[in-house]
C-alpha atoms as an extended CHARMM CRD file, in Angstrom:
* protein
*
       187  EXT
         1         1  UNK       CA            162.8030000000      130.5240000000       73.5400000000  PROA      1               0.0000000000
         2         2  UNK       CA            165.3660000000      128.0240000000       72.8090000000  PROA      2               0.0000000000
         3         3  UNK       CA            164.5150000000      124.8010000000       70.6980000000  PROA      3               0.0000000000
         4         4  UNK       CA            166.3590000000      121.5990000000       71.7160000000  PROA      4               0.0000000000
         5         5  UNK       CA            168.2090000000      120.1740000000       68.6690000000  PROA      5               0.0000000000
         6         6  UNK       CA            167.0340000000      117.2360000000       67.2940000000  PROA      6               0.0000000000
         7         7  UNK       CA            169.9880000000      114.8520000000       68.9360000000  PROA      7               0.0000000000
         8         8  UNK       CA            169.3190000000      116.1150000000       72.1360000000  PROA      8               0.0000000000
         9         9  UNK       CA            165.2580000000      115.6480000000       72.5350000000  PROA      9               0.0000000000
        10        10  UNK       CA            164.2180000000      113.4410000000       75.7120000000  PROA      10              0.0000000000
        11        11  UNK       CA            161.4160000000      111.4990000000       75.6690000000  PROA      11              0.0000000000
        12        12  UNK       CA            158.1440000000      112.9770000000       76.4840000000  PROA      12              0.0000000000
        13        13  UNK       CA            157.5570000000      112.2060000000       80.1650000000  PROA      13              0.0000000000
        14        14  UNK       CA            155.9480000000      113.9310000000       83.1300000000  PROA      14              0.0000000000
        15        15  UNK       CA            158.0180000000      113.7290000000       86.6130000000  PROA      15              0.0000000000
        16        16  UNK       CA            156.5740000000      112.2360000000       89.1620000000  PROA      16              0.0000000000
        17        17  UNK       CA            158.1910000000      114.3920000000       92.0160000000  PROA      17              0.0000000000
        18        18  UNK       CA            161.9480000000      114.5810000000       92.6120000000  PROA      18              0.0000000000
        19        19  UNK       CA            163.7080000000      115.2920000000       96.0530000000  PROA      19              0.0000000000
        20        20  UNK       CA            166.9920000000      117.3380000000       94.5720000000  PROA      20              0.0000000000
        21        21  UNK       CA            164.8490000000      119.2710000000       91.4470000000  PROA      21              0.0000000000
        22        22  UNK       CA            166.3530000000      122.8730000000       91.4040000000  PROA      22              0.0000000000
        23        23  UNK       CA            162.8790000000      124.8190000000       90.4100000000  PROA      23              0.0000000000
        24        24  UNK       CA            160.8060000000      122.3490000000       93.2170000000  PROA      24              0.0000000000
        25        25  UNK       CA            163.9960000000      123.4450000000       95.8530000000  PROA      25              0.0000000000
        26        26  UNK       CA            163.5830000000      126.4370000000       95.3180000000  PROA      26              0.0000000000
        27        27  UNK       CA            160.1060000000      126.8890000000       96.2310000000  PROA      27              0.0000000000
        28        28  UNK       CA            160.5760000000      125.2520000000       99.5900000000  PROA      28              0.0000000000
        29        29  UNK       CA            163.7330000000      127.4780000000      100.2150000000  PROA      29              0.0000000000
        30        30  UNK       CA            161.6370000000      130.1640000000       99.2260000000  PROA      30              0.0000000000
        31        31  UNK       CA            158.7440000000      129.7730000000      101.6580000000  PROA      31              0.0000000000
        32        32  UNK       CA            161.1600000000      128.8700000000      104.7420000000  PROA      32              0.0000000000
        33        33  UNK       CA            163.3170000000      131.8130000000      103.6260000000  PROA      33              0.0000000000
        34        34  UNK       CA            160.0380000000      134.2980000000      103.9840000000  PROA      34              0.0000000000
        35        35  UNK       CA            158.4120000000      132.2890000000      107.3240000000  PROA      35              0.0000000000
        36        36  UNK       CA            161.5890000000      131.9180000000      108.9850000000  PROA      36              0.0000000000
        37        37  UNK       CA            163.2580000000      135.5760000000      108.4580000000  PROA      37              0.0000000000
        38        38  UNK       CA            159.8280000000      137.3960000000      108.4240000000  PROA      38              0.0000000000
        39        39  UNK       CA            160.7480000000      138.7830000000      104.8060000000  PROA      39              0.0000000000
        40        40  UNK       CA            157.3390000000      139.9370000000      102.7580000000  PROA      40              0.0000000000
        41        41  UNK       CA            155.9770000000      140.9340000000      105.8840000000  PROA      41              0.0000000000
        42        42  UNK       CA            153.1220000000      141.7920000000      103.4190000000  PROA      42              0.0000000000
        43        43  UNK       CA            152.5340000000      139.2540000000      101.1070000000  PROA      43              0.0000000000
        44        44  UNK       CA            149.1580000000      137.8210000000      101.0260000000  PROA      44              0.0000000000
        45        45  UNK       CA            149.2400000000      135.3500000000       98.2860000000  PROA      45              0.0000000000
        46        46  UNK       CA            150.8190000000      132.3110000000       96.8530000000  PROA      46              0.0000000000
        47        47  UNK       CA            151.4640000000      130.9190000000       93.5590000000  PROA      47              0.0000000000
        48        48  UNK       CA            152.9230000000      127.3620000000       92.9220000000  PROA      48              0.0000000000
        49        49  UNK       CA            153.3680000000      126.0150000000       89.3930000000  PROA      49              0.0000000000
        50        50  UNK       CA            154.2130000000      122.8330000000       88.2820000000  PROA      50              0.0000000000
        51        51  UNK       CA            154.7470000000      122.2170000000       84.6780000000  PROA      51              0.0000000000
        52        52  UNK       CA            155.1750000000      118.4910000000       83.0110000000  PROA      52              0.0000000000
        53        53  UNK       CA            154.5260000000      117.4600000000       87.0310000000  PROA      53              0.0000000000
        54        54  UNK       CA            152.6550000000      114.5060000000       88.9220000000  PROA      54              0.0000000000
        55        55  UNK       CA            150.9800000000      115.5080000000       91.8680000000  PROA      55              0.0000000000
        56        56  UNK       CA            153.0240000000      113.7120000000       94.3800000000  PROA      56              0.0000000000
        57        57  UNK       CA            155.6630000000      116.2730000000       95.0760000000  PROA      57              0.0000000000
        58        58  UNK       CA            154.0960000000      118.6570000000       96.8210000000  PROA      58              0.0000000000
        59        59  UNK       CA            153.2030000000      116.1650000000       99.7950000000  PROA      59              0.0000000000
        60        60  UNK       CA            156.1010000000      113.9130000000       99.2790000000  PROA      60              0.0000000000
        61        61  UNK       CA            158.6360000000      116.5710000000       99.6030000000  PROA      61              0.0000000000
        62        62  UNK       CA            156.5870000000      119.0280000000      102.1810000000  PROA      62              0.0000000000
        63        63  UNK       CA            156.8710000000      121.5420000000       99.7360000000  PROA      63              0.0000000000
        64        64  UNK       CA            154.2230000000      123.8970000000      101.8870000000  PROA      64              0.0000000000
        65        65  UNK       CA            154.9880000000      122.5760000000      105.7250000000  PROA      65              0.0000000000
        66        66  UNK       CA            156.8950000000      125.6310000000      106.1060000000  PROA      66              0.0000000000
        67        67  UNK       CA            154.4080000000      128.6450000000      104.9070000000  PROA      67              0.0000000000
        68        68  UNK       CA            154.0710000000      132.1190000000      105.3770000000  PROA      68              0.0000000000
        69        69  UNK       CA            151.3100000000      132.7130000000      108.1130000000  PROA      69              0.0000000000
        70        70  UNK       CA            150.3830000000      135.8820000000      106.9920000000  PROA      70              0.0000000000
        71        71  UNK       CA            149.5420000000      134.7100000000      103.5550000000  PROA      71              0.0000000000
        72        72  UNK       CA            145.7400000000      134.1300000000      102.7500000000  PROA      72              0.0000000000
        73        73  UNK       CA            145.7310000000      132.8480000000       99.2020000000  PROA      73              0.0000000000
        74        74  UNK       CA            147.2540000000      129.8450000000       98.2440000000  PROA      74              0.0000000000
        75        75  UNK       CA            147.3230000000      128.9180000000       94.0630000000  PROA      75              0.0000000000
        76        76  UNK       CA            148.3810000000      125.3520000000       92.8450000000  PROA      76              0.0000000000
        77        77  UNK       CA            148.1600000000      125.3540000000       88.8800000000  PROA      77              0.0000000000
        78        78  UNK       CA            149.5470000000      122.1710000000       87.1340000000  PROA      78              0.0000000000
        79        79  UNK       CA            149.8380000000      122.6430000000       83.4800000000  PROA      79              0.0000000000
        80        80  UNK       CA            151.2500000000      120.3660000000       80.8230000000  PROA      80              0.0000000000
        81        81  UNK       CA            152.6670000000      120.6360000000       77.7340000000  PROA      81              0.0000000000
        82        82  UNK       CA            151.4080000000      119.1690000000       74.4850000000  PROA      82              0.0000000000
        83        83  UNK       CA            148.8720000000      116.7940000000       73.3600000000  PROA      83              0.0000000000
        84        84  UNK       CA            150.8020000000      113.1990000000       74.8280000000  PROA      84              0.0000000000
        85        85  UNK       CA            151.2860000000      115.0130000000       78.3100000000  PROA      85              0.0000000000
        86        86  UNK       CA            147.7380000000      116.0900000000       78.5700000000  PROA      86              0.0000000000
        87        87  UNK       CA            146.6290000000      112.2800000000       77.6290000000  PROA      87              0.0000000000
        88        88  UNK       CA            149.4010000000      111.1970000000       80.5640000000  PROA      88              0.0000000000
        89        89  UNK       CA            148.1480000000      113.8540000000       83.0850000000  PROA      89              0.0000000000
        90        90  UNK       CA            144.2480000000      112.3540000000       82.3340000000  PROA      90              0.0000000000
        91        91  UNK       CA            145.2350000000      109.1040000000       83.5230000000  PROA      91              0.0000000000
        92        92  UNK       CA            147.4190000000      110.7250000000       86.4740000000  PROA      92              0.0000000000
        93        93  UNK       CA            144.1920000000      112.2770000000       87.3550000000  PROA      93              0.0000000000
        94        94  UNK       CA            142.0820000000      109.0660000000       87.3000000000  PROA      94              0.0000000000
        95        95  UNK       CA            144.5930000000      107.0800000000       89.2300000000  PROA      95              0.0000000000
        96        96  UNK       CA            144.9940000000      109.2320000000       92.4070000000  PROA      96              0.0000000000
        97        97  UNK       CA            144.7490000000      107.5270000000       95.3180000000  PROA      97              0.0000000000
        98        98  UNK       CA            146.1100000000      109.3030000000       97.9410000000  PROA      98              0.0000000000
        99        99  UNK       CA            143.9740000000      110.3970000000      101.7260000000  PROA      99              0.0000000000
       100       100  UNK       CA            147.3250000000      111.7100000000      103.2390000000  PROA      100             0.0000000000
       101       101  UNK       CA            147.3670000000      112.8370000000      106.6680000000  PROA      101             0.0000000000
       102       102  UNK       CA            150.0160000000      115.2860000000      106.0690000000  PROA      102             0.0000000000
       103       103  UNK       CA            151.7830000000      116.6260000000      109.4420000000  PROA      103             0.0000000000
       104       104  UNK       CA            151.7590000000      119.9250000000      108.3890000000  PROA      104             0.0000000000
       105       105  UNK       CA            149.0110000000      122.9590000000      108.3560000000  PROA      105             0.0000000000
       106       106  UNK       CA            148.5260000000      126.0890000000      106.6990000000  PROA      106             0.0000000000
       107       107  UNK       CA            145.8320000000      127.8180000000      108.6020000000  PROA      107             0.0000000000
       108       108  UNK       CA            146.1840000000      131.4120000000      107.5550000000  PROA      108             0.0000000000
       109       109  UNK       CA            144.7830000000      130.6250000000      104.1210000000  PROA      109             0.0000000000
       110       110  UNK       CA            141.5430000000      131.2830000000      103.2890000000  PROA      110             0.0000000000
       111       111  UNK       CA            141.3900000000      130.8880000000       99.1890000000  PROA      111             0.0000000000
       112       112  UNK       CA            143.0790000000      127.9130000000       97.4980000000  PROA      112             0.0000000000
       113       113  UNK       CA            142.4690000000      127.7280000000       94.3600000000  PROA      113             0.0000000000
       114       114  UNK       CA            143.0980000000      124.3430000000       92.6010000000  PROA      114             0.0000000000
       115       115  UNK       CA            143.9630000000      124.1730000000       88.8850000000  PROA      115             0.0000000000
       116       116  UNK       CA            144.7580000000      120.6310000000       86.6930000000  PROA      116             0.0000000000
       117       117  UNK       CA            144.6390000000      118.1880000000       89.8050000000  PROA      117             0.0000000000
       118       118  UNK       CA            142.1340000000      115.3040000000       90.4360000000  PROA      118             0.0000000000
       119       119  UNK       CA            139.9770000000      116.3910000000       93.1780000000  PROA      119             0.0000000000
       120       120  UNK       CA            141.6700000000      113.6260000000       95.6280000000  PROA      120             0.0000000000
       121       121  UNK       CA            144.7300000000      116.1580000000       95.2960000000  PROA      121             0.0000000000
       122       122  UNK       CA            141.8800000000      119.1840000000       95.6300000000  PROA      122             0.0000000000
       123       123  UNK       CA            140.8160000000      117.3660000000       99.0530000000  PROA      123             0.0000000000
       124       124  UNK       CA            144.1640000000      116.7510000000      100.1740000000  PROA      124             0.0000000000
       125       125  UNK       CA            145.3800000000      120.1280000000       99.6830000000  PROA      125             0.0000000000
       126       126  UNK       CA            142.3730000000      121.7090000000      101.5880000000  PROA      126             0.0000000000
       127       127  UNK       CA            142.3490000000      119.4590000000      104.9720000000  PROA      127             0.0000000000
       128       128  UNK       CA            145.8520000000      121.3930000000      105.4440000000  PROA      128             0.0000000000
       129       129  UNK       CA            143.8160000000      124.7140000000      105.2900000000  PROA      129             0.0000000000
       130       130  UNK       CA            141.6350000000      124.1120000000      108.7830000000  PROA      130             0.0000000000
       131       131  UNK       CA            140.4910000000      128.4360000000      108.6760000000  PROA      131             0.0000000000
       132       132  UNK       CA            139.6320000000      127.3880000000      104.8840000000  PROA      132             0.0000000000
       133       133  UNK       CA            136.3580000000      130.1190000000      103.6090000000  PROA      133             0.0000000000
       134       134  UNK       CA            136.8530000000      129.9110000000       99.6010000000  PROA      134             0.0000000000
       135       135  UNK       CA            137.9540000000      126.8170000000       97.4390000000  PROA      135             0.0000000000
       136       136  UNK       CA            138.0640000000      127.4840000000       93.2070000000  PROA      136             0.0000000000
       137       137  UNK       CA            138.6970000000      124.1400000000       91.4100000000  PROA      137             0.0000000000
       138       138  UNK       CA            138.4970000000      122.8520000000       87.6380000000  PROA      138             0.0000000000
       139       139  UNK       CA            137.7780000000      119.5970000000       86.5420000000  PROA      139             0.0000000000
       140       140  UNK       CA            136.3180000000      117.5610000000       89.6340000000  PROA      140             0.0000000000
       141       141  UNK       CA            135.9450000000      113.9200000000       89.3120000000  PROA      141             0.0000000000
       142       142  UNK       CA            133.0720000000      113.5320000000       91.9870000000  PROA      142             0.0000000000
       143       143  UNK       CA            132.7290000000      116.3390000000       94.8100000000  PROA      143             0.0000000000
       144       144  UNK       CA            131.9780000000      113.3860000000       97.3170000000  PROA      144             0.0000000000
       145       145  UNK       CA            136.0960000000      113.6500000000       97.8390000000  PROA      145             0.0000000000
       146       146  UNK       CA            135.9110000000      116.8020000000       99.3460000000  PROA      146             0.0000000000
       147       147  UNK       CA            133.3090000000      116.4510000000      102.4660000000  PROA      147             0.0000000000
       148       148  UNK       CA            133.3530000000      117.2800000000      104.8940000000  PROA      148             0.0000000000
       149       149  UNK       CA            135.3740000000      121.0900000000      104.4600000000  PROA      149             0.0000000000
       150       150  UNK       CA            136.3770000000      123.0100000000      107.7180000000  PROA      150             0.0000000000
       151       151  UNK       CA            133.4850000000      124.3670000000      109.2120000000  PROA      151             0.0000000000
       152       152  UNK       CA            134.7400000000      127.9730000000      108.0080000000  PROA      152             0.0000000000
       153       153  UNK       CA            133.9670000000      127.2090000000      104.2790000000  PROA      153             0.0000000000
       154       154  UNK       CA            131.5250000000      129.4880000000      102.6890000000  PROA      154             0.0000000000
       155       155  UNK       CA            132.1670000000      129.1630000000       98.8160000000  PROA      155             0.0000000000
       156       156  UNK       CA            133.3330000000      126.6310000000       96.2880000000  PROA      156             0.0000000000
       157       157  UNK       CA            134.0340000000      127.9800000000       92.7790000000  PROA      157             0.0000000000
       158       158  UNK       CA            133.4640000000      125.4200000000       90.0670000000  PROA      158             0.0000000000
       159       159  UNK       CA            135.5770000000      126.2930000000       86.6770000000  PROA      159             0.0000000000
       160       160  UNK       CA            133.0000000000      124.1300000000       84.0010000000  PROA      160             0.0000000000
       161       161  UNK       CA            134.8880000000      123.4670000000       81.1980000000  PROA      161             0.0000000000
       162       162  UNK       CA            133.3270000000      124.3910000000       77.7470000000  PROA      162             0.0000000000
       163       163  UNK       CA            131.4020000000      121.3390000000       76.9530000000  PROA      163             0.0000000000
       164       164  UNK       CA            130.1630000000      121.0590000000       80.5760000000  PROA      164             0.0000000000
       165       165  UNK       CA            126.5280000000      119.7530000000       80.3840000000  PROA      165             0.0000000000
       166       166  UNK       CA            125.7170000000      117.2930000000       83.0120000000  PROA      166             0.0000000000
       167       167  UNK       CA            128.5090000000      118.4710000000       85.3040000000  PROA      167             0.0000000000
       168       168  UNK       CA            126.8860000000      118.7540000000       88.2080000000  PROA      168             0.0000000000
       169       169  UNK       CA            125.1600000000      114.7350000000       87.6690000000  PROA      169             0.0000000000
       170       170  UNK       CA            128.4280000000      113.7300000000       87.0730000000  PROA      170             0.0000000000
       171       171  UNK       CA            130.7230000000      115.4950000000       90.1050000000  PROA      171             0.0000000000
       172       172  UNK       CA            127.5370000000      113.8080000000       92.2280000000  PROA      172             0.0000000000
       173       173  UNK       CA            127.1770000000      117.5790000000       93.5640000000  PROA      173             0.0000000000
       174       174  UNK       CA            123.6450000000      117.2600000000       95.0680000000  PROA      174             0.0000000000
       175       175  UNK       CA            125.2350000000      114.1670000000       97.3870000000  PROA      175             0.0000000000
       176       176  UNK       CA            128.0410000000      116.1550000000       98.3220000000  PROA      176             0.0000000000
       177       177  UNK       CA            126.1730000000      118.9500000000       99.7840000000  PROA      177             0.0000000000
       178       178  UNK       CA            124.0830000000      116.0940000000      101.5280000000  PROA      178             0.0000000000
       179       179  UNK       CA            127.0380000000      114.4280000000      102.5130000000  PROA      179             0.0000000000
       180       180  UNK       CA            128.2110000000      117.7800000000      104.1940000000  PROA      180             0.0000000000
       181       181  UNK       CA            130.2860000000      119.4790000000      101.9440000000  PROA      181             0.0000000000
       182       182  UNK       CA            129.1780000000      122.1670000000      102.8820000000  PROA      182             0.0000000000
       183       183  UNK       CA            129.5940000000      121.8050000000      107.2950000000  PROA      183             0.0000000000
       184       184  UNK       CA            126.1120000000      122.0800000000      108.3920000000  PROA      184             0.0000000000
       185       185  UNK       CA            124.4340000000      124.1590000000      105.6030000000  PROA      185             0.0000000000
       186       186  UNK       CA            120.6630000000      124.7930000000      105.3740000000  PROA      186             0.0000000000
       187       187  UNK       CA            121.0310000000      125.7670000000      102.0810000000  PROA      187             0.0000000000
């Protein structure tokens, strides 16, 4: 691990997205490299981390509109740094806005799991997953963003954090489910 000296610290900050970022390149190159050339022929799953990020990159640079079809799992973890990042990342959460129609699908996955994103993001992420069965998310604001889910869903996996009374009262859960969450459940 190699500590930055004291002269050259920048200031705290998370990025927002960036168009020319090496490490968010290279995850689009990767993806278009293994779709376009049919390398992995096997690979079933996905991982995309974003570390000190906003949640804007991903659409705003079609990070995913090139994906391997053959790949059924699809991970998005953002994690942050440090006690002023996590306070900046809360209010990232609480101001996302976004109900993009993005151009782009991935319909061979089947699991997305969410991890550190507001559940606008959550919802987002999983109208580009139409064959979508499993979704595993932490920290939902309300679960109203979500309905209605592809009439394929079978299973959402709520991550309660550890002081989660209430949780369900407060991610409205019981109106979700009425307002279809879950396509045309009995139960």
């Amino acid at each position: 691990q190699v500590q930055p000296s004291i002269n050259s610290r920048r200031p705290t900050c998370i990025r927002l997205y960036s168009d020319n970022e090496p490490s968010a390149m290279s995850t689009s190159t990767a993806l278009y490299n293994i779709s376009m050339f049919g390398f992995l022929p096997h690979l079933r799953s996905v991982c995309v981390e974003y570390v000190n990020w906003g949640f804007d990159d991903l659409f705003d640079q079609l990070r995913l509109a090139v994906f391997p079809p053959r790949v059924e799992n699809l991970e998005v973890r953002f994690k942050y740094t440090g006690p002023v990042l996590e306070m900046l990342a809360g209010r990232l959460r609480r101001s996302y806005a976004r109900r993009c129609s993005p151009t782009w699908t991935i319909p061979g996955v089947k699991r997305l799991t969410v991890s550190g994103a507001p559940t606008g993001f959550v919802a987002d992420l999983a109208w580009t997953c139409p064959n979508l069965e499993m979704l595993d998310i932490d920290e939902p604001g309300s679960l109203l963003w979500l309905a209605p889910l592809p009439k394929t869903f079978r299973t959402l996996h709520l991550r309660i954090p550890e002081r989660g009374e209430g949780m369900a009262y407060k991610w409205r859960l019981g109106e979700a489910v009425n307002g279809g969450l879950f396509n045309q459940s009995k139960t």
